[in-house]
C-alpha positions as a Markdown table, in Angstrom:
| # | Residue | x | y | z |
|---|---|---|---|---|
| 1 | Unk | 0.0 | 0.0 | 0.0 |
| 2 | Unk | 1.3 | 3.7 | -0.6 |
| 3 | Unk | -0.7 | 5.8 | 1.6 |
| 4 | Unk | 2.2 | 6.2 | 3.9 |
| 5 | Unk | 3.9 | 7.8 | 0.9 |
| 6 | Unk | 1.0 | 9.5 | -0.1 |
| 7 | Unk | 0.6 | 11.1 | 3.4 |
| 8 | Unk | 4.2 | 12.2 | 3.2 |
| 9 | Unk | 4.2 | 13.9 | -0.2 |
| 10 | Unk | 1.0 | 15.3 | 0.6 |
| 11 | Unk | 2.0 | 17.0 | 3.7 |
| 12 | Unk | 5.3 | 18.2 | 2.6 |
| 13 | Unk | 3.5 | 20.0 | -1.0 |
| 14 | Unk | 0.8 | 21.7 | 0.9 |
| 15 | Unk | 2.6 | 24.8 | 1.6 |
| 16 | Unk | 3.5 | 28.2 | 0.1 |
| 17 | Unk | 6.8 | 27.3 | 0.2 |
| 18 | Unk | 6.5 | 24.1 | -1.9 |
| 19 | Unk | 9.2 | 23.2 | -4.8 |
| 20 | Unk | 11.4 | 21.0 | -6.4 |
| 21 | Unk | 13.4 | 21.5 | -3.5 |
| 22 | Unk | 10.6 | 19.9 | -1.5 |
| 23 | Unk | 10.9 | 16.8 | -3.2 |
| 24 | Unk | 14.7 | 16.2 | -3.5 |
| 25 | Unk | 14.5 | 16.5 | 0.6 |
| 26 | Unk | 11.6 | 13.7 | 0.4 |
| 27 | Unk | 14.2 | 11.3 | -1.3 |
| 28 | Unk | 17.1 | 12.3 | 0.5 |
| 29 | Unk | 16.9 | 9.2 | 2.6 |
| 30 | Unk | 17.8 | 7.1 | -0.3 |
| 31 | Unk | 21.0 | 6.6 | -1.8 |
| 32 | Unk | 20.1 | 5.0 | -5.4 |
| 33 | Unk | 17.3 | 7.3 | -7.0 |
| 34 | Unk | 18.4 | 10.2 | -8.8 |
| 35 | Unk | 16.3 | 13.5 | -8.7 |
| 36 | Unk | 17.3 | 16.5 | -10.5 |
| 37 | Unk | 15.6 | 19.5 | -10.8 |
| 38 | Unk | 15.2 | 22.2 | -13.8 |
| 39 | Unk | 13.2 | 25.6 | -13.8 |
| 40 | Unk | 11.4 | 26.4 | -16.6 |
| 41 | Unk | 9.7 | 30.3 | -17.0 |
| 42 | Unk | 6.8 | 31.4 | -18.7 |
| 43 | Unk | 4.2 | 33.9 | -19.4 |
| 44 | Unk | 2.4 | 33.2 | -16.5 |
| 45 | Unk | 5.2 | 32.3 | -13.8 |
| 46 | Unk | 8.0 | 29.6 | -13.3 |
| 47 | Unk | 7.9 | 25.9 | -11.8 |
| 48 | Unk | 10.0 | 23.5 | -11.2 |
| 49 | Unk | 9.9 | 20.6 | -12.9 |
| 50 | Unk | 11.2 | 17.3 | -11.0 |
| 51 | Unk | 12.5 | 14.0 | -12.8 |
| 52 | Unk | 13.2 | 10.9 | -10.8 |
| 53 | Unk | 14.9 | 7.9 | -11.8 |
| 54 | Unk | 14.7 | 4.5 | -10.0 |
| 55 | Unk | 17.0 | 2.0 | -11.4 |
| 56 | Unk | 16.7 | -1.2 | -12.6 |
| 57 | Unk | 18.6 | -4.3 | -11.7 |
| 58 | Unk | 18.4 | -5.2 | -15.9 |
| 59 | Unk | 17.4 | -1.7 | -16.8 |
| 60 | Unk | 18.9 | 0.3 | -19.6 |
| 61 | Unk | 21.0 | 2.4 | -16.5 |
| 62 | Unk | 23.4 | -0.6 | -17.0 |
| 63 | Unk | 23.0 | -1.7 | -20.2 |
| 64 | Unk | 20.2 | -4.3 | -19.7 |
| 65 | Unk | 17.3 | -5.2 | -21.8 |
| 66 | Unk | 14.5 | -4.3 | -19.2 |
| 67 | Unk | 11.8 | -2.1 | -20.1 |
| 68 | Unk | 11.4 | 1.2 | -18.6 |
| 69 | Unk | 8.6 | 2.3 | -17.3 |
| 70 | Unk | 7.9 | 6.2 | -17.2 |
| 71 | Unk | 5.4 | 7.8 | -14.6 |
| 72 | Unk | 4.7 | 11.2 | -15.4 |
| 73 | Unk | 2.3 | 13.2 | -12.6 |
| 74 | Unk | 0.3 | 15.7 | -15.1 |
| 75 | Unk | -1.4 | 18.9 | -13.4 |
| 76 | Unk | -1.3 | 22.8 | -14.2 |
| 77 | Unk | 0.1 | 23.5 | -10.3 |
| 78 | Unk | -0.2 | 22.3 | -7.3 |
| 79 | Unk | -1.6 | 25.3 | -5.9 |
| 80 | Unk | -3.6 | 28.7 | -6.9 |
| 81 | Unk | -2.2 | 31.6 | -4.8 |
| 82 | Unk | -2.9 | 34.0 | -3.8 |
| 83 | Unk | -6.6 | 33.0 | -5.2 |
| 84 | Unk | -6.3 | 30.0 | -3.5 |
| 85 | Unk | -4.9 | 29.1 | 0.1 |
| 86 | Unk | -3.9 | 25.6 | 0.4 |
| 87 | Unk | -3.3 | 22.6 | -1.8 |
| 88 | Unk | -5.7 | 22.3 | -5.1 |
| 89 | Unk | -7.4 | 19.4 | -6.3 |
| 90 | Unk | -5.4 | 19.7 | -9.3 |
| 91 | Unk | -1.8 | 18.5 | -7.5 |
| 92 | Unk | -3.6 | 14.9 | -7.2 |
| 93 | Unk | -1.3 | 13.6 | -10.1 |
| 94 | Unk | 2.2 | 15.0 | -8.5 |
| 95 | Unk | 1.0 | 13.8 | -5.0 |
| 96 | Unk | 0.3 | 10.3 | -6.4 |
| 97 | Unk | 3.6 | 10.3 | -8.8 |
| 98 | Unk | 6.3 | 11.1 | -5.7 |
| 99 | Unk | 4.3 | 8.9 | -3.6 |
| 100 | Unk | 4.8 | 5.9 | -6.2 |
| 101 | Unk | 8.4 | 7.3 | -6.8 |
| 102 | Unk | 9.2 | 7.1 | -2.7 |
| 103 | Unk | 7.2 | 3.6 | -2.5 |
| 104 | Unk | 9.7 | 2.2 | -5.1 |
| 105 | Unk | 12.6 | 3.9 | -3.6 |
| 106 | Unk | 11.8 | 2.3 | 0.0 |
| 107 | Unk | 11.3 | -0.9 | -1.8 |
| 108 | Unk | 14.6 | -1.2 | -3.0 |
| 109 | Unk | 15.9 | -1.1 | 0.7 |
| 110 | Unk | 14.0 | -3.7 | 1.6 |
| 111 | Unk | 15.7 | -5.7 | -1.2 |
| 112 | Unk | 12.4 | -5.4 | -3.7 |
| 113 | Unk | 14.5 | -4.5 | -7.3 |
| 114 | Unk | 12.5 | -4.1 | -10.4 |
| 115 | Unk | 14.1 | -5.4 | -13.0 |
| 116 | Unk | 14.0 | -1.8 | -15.7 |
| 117 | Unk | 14.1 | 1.4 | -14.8 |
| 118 | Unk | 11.3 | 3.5 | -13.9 |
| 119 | Unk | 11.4 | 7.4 | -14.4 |
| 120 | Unk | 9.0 | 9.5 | -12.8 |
| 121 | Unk | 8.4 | 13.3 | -14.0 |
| 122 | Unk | 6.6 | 16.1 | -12.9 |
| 123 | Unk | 6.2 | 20.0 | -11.8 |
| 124 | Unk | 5.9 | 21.9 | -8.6 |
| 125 | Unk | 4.6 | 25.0 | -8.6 |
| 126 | Unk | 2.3 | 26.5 | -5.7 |
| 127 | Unk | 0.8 | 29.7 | -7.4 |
| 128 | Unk | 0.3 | 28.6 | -10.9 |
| 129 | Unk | -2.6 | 30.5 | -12.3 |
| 130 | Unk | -6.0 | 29.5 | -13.2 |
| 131 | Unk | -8.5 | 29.7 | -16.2 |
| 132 | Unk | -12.3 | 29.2 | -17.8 |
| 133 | Unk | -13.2 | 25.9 | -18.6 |
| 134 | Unk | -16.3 | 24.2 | -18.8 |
| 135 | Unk | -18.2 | 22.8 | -17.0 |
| 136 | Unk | -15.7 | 24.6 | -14.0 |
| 137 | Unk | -12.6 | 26.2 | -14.2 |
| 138 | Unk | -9.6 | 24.7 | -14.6 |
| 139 | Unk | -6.0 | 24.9 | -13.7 |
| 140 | Unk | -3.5 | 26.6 | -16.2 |
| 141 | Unk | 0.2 | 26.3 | -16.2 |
| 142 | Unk | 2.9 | 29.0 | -15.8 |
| 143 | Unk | 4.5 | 27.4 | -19.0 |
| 144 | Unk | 3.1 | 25.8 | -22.4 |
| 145 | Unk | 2.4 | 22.0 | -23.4 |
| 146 | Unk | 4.7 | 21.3 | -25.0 |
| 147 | Unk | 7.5 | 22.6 | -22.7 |
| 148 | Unk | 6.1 | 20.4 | -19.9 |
| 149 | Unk | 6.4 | 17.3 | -22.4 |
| 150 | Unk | 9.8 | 18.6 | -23.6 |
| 151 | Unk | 10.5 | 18.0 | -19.6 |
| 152 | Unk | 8.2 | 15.5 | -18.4 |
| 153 | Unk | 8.6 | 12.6 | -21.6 |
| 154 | Unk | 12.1 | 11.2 | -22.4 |
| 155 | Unk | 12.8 | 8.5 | -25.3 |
| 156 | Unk | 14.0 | 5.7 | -23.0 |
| 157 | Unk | 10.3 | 5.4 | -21.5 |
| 158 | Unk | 8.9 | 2.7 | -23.5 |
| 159 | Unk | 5.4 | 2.8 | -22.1 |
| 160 | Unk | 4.0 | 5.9 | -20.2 |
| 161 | Unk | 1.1 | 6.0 | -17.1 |
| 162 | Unk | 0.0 | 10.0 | -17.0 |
| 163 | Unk | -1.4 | 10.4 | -13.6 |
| 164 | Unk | -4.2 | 13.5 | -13.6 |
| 165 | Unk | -6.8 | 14.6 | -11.3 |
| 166 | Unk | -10.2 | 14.5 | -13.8 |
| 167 | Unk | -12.8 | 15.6 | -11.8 |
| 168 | Unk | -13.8 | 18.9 | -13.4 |
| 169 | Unk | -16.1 | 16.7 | -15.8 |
| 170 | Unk | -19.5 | 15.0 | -16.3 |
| 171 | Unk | -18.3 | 12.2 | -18.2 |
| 172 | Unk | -17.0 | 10.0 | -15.3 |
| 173 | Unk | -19.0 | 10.1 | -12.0 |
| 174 | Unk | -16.9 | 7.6 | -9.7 |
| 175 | Unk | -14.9 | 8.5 | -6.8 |
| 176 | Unk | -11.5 | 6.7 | -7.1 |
| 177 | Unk | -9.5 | 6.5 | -10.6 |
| 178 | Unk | -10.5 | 5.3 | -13.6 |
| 179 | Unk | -7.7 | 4.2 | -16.5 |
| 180 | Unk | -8.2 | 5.4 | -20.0 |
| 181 | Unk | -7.7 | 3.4 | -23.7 |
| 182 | Unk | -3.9 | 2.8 | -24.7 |
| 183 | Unk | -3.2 | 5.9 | -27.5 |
| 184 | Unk | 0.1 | 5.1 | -29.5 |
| 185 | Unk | 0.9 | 7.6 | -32.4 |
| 186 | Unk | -2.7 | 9.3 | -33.1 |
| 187 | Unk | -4.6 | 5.6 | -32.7 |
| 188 | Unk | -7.2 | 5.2 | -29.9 |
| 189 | Unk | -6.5 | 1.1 | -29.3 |
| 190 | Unk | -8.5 | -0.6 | -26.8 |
| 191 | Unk | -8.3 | -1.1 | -22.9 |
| 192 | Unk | -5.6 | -3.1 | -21.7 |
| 193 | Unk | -6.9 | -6.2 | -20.5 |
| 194 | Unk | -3.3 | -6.8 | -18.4 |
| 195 | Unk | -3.9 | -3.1 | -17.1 |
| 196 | Unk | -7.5 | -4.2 | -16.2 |
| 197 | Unk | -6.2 | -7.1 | -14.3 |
| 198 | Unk | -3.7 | -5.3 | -12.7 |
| 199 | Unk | -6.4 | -2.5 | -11.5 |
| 200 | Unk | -9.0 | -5.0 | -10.2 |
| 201 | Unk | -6.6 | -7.0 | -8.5 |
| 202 | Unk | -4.8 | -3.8 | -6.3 |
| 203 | Unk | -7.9 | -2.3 | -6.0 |
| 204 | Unk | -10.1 | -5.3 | -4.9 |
| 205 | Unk | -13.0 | -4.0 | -7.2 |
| 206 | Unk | -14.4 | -4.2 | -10.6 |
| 207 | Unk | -12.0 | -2.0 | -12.8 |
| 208 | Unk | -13.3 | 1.5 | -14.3 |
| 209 | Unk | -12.8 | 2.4 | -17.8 |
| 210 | Unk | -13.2 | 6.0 | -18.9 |
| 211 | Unk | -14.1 | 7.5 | -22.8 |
| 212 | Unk | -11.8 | 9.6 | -24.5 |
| 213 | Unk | -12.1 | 11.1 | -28.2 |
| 214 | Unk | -9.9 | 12.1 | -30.9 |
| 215 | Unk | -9.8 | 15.6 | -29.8 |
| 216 | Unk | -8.2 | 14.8 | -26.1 |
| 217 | Unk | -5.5 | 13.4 | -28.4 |
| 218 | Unk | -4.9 | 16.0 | -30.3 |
| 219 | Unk | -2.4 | 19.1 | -29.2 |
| 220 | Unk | -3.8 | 22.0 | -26.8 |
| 221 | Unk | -4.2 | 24.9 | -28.0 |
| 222 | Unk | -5.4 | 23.7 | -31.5 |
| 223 | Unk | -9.4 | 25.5 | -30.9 |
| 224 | Unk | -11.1 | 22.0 | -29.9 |
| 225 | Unk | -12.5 | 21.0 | -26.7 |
| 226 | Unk | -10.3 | 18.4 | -24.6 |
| 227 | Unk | -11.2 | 16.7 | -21.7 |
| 228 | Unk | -8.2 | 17.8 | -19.8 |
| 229 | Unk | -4.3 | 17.4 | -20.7 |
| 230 | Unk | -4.2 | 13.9 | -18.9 |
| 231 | Unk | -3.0 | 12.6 | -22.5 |
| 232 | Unk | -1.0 | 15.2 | -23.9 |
| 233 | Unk | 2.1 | 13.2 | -22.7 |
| 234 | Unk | 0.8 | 11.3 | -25.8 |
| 235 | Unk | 1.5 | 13.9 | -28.5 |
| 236 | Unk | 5.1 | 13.9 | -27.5 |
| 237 | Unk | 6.3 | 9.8 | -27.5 |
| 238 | Unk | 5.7 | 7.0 | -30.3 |
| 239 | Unk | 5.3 | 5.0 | -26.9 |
| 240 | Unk | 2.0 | 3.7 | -25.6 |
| 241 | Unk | 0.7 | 6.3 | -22.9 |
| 242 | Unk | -2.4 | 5.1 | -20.5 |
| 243 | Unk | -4.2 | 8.0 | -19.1 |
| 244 | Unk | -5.1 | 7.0 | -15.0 |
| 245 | Unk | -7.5 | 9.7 | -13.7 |
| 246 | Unk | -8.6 | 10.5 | -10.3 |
| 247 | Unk | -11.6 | 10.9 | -10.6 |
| 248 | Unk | -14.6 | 12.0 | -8.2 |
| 249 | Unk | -18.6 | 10.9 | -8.0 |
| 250 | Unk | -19.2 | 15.4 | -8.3 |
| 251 | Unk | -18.2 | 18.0 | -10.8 |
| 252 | Unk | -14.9 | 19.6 | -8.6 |
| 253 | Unk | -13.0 | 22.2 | -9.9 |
| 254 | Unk | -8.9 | 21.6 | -10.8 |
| 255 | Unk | -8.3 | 25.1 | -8.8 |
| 256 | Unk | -10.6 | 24.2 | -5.7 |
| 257 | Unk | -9.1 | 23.5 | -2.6 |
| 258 | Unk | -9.7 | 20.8 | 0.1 |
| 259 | Unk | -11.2 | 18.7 | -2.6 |
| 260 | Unk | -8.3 | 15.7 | -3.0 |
| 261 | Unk | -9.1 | 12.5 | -1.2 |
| 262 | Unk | -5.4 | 10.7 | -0.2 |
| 263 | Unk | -6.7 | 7.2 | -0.1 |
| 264 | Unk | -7.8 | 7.6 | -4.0 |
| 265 | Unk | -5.0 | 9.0 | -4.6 |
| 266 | Unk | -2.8 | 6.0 | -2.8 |
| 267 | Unk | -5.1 | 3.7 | -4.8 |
| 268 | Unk | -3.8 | 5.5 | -7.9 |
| 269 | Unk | -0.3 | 5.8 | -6.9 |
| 270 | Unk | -0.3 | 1.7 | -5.5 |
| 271 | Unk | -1.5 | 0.8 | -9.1 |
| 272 | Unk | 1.5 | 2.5 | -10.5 |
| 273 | Unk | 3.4 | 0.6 | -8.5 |
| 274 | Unk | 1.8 | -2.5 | -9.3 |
| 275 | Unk | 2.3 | -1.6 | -13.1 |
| 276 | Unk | 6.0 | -1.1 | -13.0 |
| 277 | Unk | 6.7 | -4.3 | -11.3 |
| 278 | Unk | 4.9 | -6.2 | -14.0 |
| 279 | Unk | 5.9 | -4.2 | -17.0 |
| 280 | Unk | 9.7 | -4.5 | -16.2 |
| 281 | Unk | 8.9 | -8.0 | -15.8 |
| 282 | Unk | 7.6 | -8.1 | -19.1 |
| 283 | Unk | 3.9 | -9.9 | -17.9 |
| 284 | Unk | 2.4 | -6.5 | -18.2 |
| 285 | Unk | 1.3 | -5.2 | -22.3 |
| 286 | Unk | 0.1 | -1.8 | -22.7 |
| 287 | Unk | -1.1 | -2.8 | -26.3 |
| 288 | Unk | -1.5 | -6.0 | -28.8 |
| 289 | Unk | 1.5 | -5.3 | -31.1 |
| 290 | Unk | 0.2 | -7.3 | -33.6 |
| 291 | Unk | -2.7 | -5.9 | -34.1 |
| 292 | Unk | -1.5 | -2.2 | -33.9 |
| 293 | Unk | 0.4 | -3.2 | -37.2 |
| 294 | Unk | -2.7 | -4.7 | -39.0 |
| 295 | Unk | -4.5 | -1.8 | -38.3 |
| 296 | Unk | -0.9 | 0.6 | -39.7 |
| 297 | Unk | -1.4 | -1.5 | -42.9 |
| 298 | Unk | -5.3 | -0.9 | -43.3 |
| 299 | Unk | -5.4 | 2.6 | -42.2 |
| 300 | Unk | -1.6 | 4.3 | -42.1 |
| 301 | Unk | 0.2 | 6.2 | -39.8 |
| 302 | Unk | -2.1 | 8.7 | -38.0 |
| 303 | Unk | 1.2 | 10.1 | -36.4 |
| 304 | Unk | 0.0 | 14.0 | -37.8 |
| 305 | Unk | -2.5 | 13.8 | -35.1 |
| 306 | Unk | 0.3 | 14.3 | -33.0 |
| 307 | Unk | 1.4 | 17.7 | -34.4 |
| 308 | Unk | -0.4 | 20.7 | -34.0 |
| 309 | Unk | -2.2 | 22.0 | -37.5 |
| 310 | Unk | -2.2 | 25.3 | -38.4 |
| 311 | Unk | -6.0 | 26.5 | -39.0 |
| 312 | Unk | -7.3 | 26.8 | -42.5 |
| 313 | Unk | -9.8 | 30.1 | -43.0 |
């Protein structure tokens, strides 16, 4: 279980004060991760993006042939000030993303190894702005999409989980976190059944699916309506990338405060955890390869979904 670790991050984020700083302290007690730190400016404001790297025993850290997994917390901040006092429902995704990063960490001491490596991205910033969005407002981001994927998405991740709170929304009404169709390079494939397993089996109930479209696939800031960016880590990586949304049973806004539940977003963070053992292990497919190339030679490459277009009067 990570709701230890969830506690920890949680406490140590909700705070004025709160940066990348913040979490290289959280993982100072362990010798073998790496954390480094990079600020990025904007329009808007600055924040720090965090990268973490848990090696592998077999990873590609020492030349092995293990898979790495990459676990990338996606939010706009972690907090709204001075509109808002106090941590936002928004910072669900970096809470759940350190926790998983400090559960693997610990594991390691206790002699618990995953075969590949697992890197672990996200951004800390306490007074990122806000904006409209319907059907409540939403969180923005000091800086653009594509400079968070730029720091948040790497080539040696061969699959991607993008952790996002998704509660400002009436398309999924269930309190806990719901996992999203595999998207590889502008295809919408089905629903893992080995995620599916995975989910039902850490979470002790049926597992929950949610719908996505063509548009949430699609770059921001191209005119059309997305969901949220859970799977804008997508536009950025010819790997497979599995949106996992906390979700809530209400419409909450990203930007309200008091509104994140820790023991949904343990349950998220746990199956992130439960992920990366198996997919390092190689019993754990994010996709049928064999049938994303029958549908490459029926339909060809929709890859150009990936790129922003430029609009056509």
């Amino acid at each position: 279980m990570s709701l230890t670790q969830t506690l920890q991050v949680f406490e140590a984020l909700d705070t004025a004060y709160a940066s990348g700083q913040t979490v290289v302290e959280l993982l100072s007690a362990y010798s073998r991760p790496t954390v480094t730190v990079t600020r990025i400016g904007g329009p808007k404001g600055a924040t720090d993006f965090v990268r973490i790297v848990i090696p592998g025993t077999a990873g590609k850290l020492v030349d092995g042939t293990a898979p790495t997994l990459g676990i990338v917390g996606r939010l706009g901040g972690i907090g709204a000030r001075p509109a808002r006092i106090g941590l936002v429902s928004d910072a669900d995704g970096a809470v759940a993303a350190i926790a998983a990063a400090l559960k693997l960490a610990h594991m390691q001491t206790q002699g618990d190894s995953l075969p590949g490596d697992v890197v672990i991205a996200t951004h800390i910033c306490p007074d990122a702005p806000t904006r409209p969005h319907e059907p409540v407002d939403f969180m923005d981001s000091p800086v653009d999409t594509e400079d968070m994927n730029e720091q948040e998405v790497s080539a040696e991740m061969d699959a991607v989980l993008s952790i996002d709170t998704t509660k400002g929304n009436r398309i999924i009404n269930h309190k806990g976190y719901a996992i999203s169709p595999t998207v590889k390079e502008g295809y919408i494939l089905r629903v893992s059944d080995d995620l599916l397993r995975i989910m039902e089996m850490s979470s002790g109930k049926p597992a929950v699916t949610f719908p996505i479209t063509t548009q949430d696939i699609t770059p921001y800031g191209n005119g059309v309506y997305h969901l949220n960016s859970i799977l804008q880590p997508s536009i950025a990586t010819a790997a497979p990338v599995v949106g996992v949304a906390i979700t809530a049973e209400s419409v909450v806004p990203g930007c309200g405060t008091g509104a994140s539940h820790e023991t949904d977003i343990a349950l998220a963070s746990k199956f992130a955890v439960e992920v990366a053992k198996e997919f390092s292990r190689g019993t754990c497919h994010f996709f049928d390869t064999a049938e994303y190339a029958l549908l490459q030679k029926l339909y060809g490459s929709l890859a150009h979904l990936q790129r922003r277009q430029p609009v056509q009067d």
